[in-house]
Amino acid sequence: MYPYRNNKLRLRILICYVVILMATVSSARAVDRTRVLTIGLFTSGVALKFGSVFVANSAQDTYDQYLSTGIQTDLTKHRDDYKSKRNLSLGMSRTGIGCVGLAVLISIFDQLDFISESSASRSVQLSLKPSYNPRTGEAALTLQRKF
């Protein structure tokens, strides 16, 4: 009964994660379609990490069966099943970490491009800069345009 409660808790955490992800992705960004890859990679990575936990729990159950059995043919079957599930769990976990890491890197580079584009567009615009000369008491507005 204990693993069943643990799976229900993980399912609730996964549902909360999906709801939070849906709430944070605004409709304006969804229309942009440049972040679809990043969101897809991030979501896939987290889903793979959660999936690896379930496969690892299944591998642990198989290992417990391996320890409790006494028949030689069942020992070999349970050991092979445990090894395959453990390797699958490790592969899913590492792939999930890679997907999340790649999504973070793509997001960082997207933000750097956005910052450079916005600073380039600001350099073309006109700007008003106030100035004050304390010796003469004069205040002025200077209109500047960068070339």
Coordinates of N, CA, C and O in Angstrom, one line a residue, residues 21 25-44 103 106 110:
L21 N 2.9 25.1 -15.6 CA 3.5 25.3 -16.9 C 2.5 26.0 -17.8 O 2.9 26.9 -18.5
V25 N 2.9 30.0 -19.4 CA 3.1 30.2 -20.9 C 1.9 31.1 -21.3 O 0.8 30.7 -21.4
S26 N 2.2 32.3 -21.6 CA 1.2 33.3 -22.0 C 0.8 33.0 -23.5 O 1.5 32.5 -24.3
S27 N -0.4 33.5 -23.8 CA -0.9 33.2 -25.2 C -0.1 34.0 -26.2 O 0.1 33.6 -27.3
A28 N 0.4 35.2 -25.8 CA 1.3 36.0 -26.8 C 2.5 35.2 -27.1 O 3.0 35.2 -28.2
R29 N 3.1 34.5 -26.1 CA 4.3 33.8 -26.4 C 4.0 32.5 -27.2 O 4.8 32.0 -28.0
A30 N 2.9 32.0 -27.0 CA 2.5 30.8 -27.7 C 2.3 31.1 -29.2 O 2.6 30.3 -30.1
V31 N 1.8 32.3 -29.5 CA 1.6 32.7 -30.9 C 2.9 32.9 -31.6 O 3.1 32.7 -32.8
D32 N 3.9 33.3 -30.8 CA 5.2 33.7 -31.3 C 5.9 32.4 -32.0 O 6.6 32.6 -32.9
R33 N 5.7 31.3 -31.5 CA 6.1 30.0 -32.0 C 7.6 29.8 -32.0 O 8.2 28.8 -32.5
T34 N 8.4 30.8 -31.5 CA 9.8 30.6 -31.4 C 10.2 29.9 -30.1 O 11.3 29.3 -30.0
R35 N 9.3 29.8 -29.2 CA 9.6 29.1 -27.9 C 9.0 27.7 -27.9 O 9.0 27.1 -26.8
V36 N 8.4 27.2 -29.0 CA 7.8 25.9 -29.0 C 8.8 24.8 -28.7 O 8.6 23.9 -27.9
L37 N 10.0 25.0 -29.4 CA 11.0 24.0 -29.2 C 11.5 24.0 -27.7 O 11.7 22.9 -27.1
T38 N 11.7 25.1 -27.2 CA 12.2 25.2 -25.8 C 11.2 24.6 -24.8 O 11.6 23.8 -23.9
I39 N 10.0 25.0 -25.0 CA 8.9 24.5 -24.1 C 8.8 23.0 -24.3 O 8.7 22.2 -23.3
G40 N 8.8 22.5 -25.5 CA 8.7 21.1 -25.8 C 9.9 20.3 -25.2 O 9.7 19.2 -24.6
L41 N 11.1 20.8 -25.3 CA 12.3 20.1 -24.7 C 12.2 20.1 -23.2 O 12.5 19.1 -22.6
F42 N 11.8 21.2 -22.6 CA 11.7 21.3 -21.2 C 10.6 20.3 -20.6 O 10.9 19.6 -19.7
T43 N 9.5 20.3 -21.3 CA 8.4 19.4 -20.8 C 8.8 18.0 -21.0 O 8.5 17.1 -20.2
S44 N 9.4 17.7 -22.2 CA 9.8 16.3 -22.4 C 10.9 15.8 -21.4 O 10.8 14.7 -20.9
A103 N 17.1 22.9 -23.2 CA 16.1 23.9 -23.2 C 16.6 25.1 -22.5 O 16.3 26.3 -22.9
I106 N 19.1 27.0 -24.8 CA 18.3 27.7 -25.9 C 17.6 28.9 -25.4 O 17.6 30.0 -26.0
D110 N 18.3 32.7 -26.6 CA 17.1 33.5 -27.1 C 17.1 34.8 -26.3 O 16.8 35.9 -26.9

